[in-house]
PDB file of C-alpha atoms in Angstrom:
ATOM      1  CA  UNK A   1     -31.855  88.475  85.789  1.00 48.00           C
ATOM      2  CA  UNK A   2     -33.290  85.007  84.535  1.00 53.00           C
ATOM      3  CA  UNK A   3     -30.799  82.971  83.200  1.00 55.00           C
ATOM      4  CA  UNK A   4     -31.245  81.411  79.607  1.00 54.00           C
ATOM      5  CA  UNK A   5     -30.219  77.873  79.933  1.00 56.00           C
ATOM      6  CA  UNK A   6     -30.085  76.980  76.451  1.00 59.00           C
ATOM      7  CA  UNK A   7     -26.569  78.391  76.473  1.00 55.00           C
ATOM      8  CA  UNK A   8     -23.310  77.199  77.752  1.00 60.00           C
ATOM      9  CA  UNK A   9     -22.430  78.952  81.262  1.00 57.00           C
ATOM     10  CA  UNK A  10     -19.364  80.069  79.531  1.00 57.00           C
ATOM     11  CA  UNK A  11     -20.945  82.171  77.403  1.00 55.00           C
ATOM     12  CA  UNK A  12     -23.583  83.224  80.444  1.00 58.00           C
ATOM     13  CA  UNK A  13     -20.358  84.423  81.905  1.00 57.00           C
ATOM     14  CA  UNK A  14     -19.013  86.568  78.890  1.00 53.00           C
ATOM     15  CA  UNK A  15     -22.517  87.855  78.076  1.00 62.00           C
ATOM     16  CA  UNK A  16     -22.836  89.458  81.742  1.00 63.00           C
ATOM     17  CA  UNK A  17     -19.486  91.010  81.294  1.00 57.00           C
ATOM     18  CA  UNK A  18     -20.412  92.548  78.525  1.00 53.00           C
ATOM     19  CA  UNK A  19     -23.307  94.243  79.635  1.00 56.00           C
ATOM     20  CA  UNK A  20     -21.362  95.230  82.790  1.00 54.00           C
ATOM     21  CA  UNK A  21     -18.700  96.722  80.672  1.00 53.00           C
ATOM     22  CA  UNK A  22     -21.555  98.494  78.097  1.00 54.00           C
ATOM     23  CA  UNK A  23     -23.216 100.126  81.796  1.00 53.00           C
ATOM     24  CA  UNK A  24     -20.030 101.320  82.645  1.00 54.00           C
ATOM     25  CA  UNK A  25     -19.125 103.445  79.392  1.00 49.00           C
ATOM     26  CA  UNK A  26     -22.794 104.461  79.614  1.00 50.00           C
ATOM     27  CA  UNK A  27     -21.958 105.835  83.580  1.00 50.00           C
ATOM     28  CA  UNK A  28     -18.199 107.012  82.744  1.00 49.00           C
ATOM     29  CA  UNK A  29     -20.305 108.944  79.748  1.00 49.00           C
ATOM     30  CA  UNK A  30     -23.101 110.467  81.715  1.00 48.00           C
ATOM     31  CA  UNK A  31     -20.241 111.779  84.445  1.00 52.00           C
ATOM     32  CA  UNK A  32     -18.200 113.190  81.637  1.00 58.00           C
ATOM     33  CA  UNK A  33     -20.487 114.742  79.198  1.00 67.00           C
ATOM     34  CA  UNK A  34     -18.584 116.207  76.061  1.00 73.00           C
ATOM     35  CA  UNK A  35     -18.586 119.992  75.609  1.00 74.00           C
ATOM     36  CA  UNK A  36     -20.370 122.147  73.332  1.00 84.00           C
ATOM     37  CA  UNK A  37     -18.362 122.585  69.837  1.00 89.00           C
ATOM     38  CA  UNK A  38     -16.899 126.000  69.751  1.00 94.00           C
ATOM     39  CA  UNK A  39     -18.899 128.576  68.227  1.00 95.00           C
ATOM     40  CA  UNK A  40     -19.017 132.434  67.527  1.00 95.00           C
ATOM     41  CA  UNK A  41     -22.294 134.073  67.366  1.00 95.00           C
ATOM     42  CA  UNK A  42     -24.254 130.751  65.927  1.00 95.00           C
ATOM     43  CA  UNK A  43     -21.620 130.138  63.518  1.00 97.00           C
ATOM     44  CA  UNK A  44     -19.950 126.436  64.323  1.00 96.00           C
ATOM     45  CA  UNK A  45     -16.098 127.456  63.981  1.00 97.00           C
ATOM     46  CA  UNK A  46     -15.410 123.379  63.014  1.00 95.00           C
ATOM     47  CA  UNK A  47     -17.188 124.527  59.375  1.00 95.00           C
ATOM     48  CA  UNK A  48     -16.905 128.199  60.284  1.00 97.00           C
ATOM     49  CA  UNK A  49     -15.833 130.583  57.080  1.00 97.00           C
ATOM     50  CA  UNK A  50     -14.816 134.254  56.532  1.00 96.00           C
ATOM     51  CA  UNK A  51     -18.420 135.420  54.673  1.00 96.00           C
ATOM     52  CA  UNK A  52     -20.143 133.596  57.722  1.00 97.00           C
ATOM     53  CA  UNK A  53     -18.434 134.900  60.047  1.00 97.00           C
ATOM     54  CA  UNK A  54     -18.385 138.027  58.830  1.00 95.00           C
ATOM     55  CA  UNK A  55     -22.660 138.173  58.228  1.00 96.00           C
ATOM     56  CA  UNK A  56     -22.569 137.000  61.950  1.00 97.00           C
ATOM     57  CA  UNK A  57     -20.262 139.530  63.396  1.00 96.00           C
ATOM     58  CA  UNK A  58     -21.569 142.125  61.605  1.00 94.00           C
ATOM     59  CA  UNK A  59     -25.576 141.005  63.032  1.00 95.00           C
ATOM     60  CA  UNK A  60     -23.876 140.981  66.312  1.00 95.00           C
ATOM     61  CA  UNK A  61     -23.234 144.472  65.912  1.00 94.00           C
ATOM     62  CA  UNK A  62     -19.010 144.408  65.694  1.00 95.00           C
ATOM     63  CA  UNK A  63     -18.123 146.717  63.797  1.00 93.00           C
ATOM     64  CA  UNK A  64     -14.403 146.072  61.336  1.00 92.00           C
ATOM     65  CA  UNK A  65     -11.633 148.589  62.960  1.00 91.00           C
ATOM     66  CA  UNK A  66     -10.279 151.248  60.938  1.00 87.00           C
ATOM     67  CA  UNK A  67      -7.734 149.226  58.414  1.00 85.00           C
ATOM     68  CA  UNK A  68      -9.648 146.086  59.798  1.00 85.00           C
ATOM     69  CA  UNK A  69      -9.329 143.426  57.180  1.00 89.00           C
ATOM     70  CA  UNK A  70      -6.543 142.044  56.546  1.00 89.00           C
ATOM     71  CA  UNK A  71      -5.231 138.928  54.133  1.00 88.00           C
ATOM     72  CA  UNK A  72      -5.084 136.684  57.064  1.00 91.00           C
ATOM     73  CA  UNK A  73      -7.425 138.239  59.382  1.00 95.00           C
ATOM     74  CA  UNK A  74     -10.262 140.948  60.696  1.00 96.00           C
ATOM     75  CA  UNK A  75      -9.968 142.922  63.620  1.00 96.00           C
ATOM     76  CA  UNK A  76     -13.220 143.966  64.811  1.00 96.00           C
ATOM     77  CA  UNK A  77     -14.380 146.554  67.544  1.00 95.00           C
ATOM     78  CA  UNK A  78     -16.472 144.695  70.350  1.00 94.00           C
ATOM     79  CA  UNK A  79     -19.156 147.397  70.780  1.00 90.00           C
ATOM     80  CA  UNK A  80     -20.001 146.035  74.467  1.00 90.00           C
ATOM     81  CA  UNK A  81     -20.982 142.814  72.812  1.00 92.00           C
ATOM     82  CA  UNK A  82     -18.695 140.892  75.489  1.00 92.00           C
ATOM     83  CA  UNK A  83     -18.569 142.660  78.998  1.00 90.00           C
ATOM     84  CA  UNK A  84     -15.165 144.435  79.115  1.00 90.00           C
ATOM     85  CA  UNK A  85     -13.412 143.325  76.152  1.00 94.00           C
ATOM     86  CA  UNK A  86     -12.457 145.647  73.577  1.00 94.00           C
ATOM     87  CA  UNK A  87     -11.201 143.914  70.556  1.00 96.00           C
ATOM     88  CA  UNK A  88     -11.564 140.496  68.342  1.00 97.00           C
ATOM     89  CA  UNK A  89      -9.103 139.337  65.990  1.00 97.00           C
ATOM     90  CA  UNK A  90     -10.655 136.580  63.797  1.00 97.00           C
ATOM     91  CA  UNK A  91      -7.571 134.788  61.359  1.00 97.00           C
ATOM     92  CA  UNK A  92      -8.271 132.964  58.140  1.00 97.00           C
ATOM     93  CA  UNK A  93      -6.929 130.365  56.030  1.00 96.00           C
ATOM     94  CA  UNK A  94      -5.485 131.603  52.541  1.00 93.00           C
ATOM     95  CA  UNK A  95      -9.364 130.162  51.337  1.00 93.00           C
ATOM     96  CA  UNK A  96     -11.112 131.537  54.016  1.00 96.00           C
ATOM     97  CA  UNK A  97     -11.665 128.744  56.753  1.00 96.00           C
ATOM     98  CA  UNK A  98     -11.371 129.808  60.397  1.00 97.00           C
ATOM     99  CA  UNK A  99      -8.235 129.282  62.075  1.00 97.00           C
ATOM    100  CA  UNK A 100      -8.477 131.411  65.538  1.00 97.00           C
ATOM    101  CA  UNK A 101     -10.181 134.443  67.277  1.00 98.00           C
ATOM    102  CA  UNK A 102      -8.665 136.315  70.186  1.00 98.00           C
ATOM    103  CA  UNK A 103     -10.838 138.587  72.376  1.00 97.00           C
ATOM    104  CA  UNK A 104      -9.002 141.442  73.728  1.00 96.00           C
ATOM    105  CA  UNK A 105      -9.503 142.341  77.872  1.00 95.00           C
ATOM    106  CA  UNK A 106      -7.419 145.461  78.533  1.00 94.00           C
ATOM    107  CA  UNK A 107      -6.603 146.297  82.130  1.00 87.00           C
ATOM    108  CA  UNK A 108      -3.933 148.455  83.392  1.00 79.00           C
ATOM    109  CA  UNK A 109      -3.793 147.881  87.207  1.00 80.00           C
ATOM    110  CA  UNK A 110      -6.497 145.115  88.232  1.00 80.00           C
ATOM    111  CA  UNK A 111      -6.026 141.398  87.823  1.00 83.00           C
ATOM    112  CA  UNK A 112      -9.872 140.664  87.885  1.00 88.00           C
ATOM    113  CA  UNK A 113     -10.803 139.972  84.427  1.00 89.00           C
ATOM    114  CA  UNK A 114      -8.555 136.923  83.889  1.00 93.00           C
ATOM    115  CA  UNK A 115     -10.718 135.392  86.682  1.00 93.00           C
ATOM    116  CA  UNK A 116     -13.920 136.577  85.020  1.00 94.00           C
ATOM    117  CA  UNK A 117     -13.018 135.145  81.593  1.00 95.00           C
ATOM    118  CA  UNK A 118     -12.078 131.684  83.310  1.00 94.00           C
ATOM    119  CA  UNK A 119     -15.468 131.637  85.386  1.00 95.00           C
ATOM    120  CA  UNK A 120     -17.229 132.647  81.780  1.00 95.00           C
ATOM    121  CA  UNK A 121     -15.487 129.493  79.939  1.00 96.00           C
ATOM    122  CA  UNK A 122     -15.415 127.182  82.808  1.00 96.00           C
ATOM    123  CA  UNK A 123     -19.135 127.871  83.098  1.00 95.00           C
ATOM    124  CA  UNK A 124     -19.187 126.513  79.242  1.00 94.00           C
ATOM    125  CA  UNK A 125     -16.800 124.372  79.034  1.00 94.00           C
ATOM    126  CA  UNK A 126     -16.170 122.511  82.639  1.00 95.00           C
ATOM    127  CA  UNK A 127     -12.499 123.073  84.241  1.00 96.00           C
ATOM    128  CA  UNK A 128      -9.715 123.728  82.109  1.00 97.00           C
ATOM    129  CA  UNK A 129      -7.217 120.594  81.362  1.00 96.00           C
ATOM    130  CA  UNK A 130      -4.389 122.320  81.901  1.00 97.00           C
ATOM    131  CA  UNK A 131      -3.714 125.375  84.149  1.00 96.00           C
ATOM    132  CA  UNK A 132       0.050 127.754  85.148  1.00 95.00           C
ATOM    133  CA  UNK A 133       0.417 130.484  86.990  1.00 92.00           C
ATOM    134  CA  UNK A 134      -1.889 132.906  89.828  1.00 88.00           C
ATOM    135  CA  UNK A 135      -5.306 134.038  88.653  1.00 84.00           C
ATOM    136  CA  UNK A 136      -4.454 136.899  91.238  1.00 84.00           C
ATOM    137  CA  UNK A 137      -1.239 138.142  90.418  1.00 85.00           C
ATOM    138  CA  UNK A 138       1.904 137.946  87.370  1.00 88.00           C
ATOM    139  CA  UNK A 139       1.536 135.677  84.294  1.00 93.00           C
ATOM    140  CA  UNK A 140      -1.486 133.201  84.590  1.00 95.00           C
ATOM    141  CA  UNK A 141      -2.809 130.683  81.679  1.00 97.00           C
ATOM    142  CA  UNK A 142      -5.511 128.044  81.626  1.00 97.00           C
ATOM    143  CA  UNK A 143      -6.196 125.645  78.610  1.00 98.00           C
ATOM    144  CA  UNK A 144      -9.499 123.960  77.507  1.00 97.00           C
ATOM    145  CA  UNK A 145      -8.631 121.237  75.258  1.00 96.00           C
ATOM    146  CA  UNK A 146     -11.494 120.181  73.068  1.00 95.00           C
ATOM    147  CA  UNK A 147     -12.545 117.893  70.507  1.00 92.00           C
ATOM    148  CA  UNK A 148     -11.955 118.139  66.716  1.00 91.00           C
ATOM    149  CA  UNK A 149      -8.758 119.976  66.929  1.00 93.00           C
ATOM    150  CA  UNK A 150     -10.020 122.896  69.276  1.00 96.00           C
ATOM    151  CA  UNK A 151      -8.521 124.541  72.486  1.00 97.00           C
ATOM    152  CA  UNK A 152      -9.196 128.037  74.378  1.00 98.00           C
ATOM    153  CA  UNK A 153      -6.942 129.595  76.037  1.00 98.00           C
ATOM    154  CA  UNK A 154      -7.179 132.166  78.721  1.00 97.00           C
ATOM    155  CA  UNK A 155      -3.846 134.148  79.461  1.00 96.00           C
ATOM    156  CA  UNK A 156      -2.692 137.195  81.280  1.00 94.00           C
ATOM    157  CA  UNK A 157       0.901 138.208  80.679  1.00 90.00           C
ATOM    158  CA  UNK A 158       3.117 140.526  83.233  1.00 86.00           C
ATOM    159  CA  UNK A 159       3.808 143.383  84.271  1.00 87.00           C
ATOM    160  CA  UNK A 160       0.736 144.281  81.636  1.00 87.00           C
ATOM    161  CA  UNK A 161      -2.351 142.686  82.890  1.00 89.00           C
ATOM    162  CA  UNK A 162      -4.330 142.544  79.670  1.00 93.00           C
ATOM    163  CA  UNK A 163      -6.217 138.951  79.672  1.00 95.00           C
ATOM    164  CA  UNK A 164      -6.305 137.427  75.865  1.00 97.00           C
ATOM    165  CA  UNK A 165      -8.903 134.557  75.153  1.00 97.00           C
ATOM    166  CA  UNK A 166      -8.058 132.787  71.922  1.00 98.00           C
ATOM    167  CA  UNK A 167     -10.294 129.918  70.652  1.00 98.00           C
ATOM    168  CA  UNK A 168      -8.292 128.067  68.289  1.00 97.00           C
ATOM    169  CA  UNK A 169      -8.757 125.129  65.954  1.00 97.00           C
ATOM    170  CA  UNK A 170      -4.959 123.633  65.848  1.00 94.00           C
ATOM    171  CA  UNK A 171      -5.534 121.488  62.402  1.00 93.00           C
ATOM    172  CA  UNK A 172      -6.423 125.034  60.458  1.00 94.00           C
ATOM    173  CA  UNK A 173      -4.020 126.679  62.108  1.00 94.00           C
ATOM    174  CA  UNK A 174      -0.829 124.614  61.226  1.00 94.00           C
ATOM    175  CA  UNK A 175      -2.492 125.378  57.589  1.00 93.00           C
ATOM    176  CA  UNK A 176      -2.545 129.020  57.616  1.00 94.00           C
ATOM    177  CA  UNK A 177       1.170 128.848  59.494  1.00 93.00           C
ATOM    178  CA  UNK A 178       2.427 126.925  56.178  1.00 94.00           C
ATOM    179  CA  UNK A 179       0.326 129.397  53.913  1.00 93.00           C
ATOM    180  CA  UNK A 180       2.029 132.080  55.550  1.00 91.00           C
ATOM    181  CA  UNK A 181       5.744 130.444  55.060  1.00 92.00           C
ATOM    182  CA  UNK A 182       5.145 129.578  51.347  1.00 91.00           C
ATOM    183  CA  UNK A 183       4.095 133.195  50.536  1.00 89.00           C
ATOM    184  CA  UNK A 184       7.137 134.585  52.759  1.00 88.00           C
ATOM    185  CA  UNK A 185       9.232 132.647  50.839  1.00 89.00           C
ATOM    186  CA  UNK A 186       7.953 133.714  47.214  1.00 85.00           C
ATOM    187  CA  UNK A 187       7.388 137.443  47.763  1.00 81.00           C
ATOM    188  CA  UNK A 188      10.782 138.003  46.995  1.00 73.00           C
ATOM    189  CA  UNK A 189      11.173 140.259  49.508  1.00 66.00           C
ATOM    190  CA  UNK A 190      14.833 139.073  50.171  1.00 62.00           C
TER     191      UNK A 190
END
């Protein structure tokens, strides 16, 4: 690197720590790239809403349950959309922004599709941040924590080995959660 001479060695010094430094957060970023922003069908859930999520859904060929809809969610039938699950619960704000969707795995003996759903997001997502419990037997959870307010989470309670994945924007959903008390607490049902 030629040197410019016009300027103090001082600031020769500073200047090539800089540019060190700025190659280093450009190497730290390249080894740790950030992960796609959750999405449903197309639909970015960061902006997501109930009428698009709904036109999506319905394109993807879910179909709403019998009594589906709901004031503060939809359940929907998967249709074989996603290999083995069965269900999808999508929750709302009161004005309709997305606050969580939980896909449904039912199992009644094998363990196997917890592992299958953690290979599926760890093939999106990289390794989850935080993981408890066996994938191969009892209660098992992994976490993805993501940016803008988002986390997945993979979990298999016991003795029932159903395996739940929930995508989940926390900001929306402390939201809906104080929706949910105001409107328990004027309904005047006590």
């Amino acid at each position: 690197m030629a040197q410019d001479l016009t300027m103090p060695a001082r600031a020769r010094g500073w200047r090539r720590i800089l540019g060190v430094a700025v190659l280093g957060v450009l190497v730290a970023g390249a080894a740790h790239p950030v992960p796609p922003r959750p999405a449903l069908f197309g639909v970015l859930l960061q902006t997501a809403t109930r009428a698009m999520l709904t036109r999506a859904l319905t394109h993807a060929h879910m179909t709403l349950a019998p009594h589906g809809r709901h004031r503060w969610y939809d359940l929907y039938e998967v249709n074989g959309v996603l290999k083995h699950a069965s269900k999808l619960a999508v929750s709302y704000t009161r004005g309709g922004r997305f606050v969580k969707a939980v896909y449904t795995f039912p199992s009644f003996i094998s363990t196997r599709h917890f592992r299958e759903v953690m290979k599926m997001v760890t093939a999106k997502y990289g390794p989850p941040t935080h993981m408890s419990g066996q994938s191969s037997i009892g209660r098992a959870r992994a976490r993805w924590d993501l940016p803008h307010g988002f986390e997945i989470i993979v979990k298999r309670r016991w003795p029932n080995p159903t395996t739940y994945m929930v995508i989940e924007n926390r900001v929306t959903l402390l939201r809906m959660k104080a929706e949910q008390r105001h409107v328990m607490a004027h309904s005047g049902a006590f």
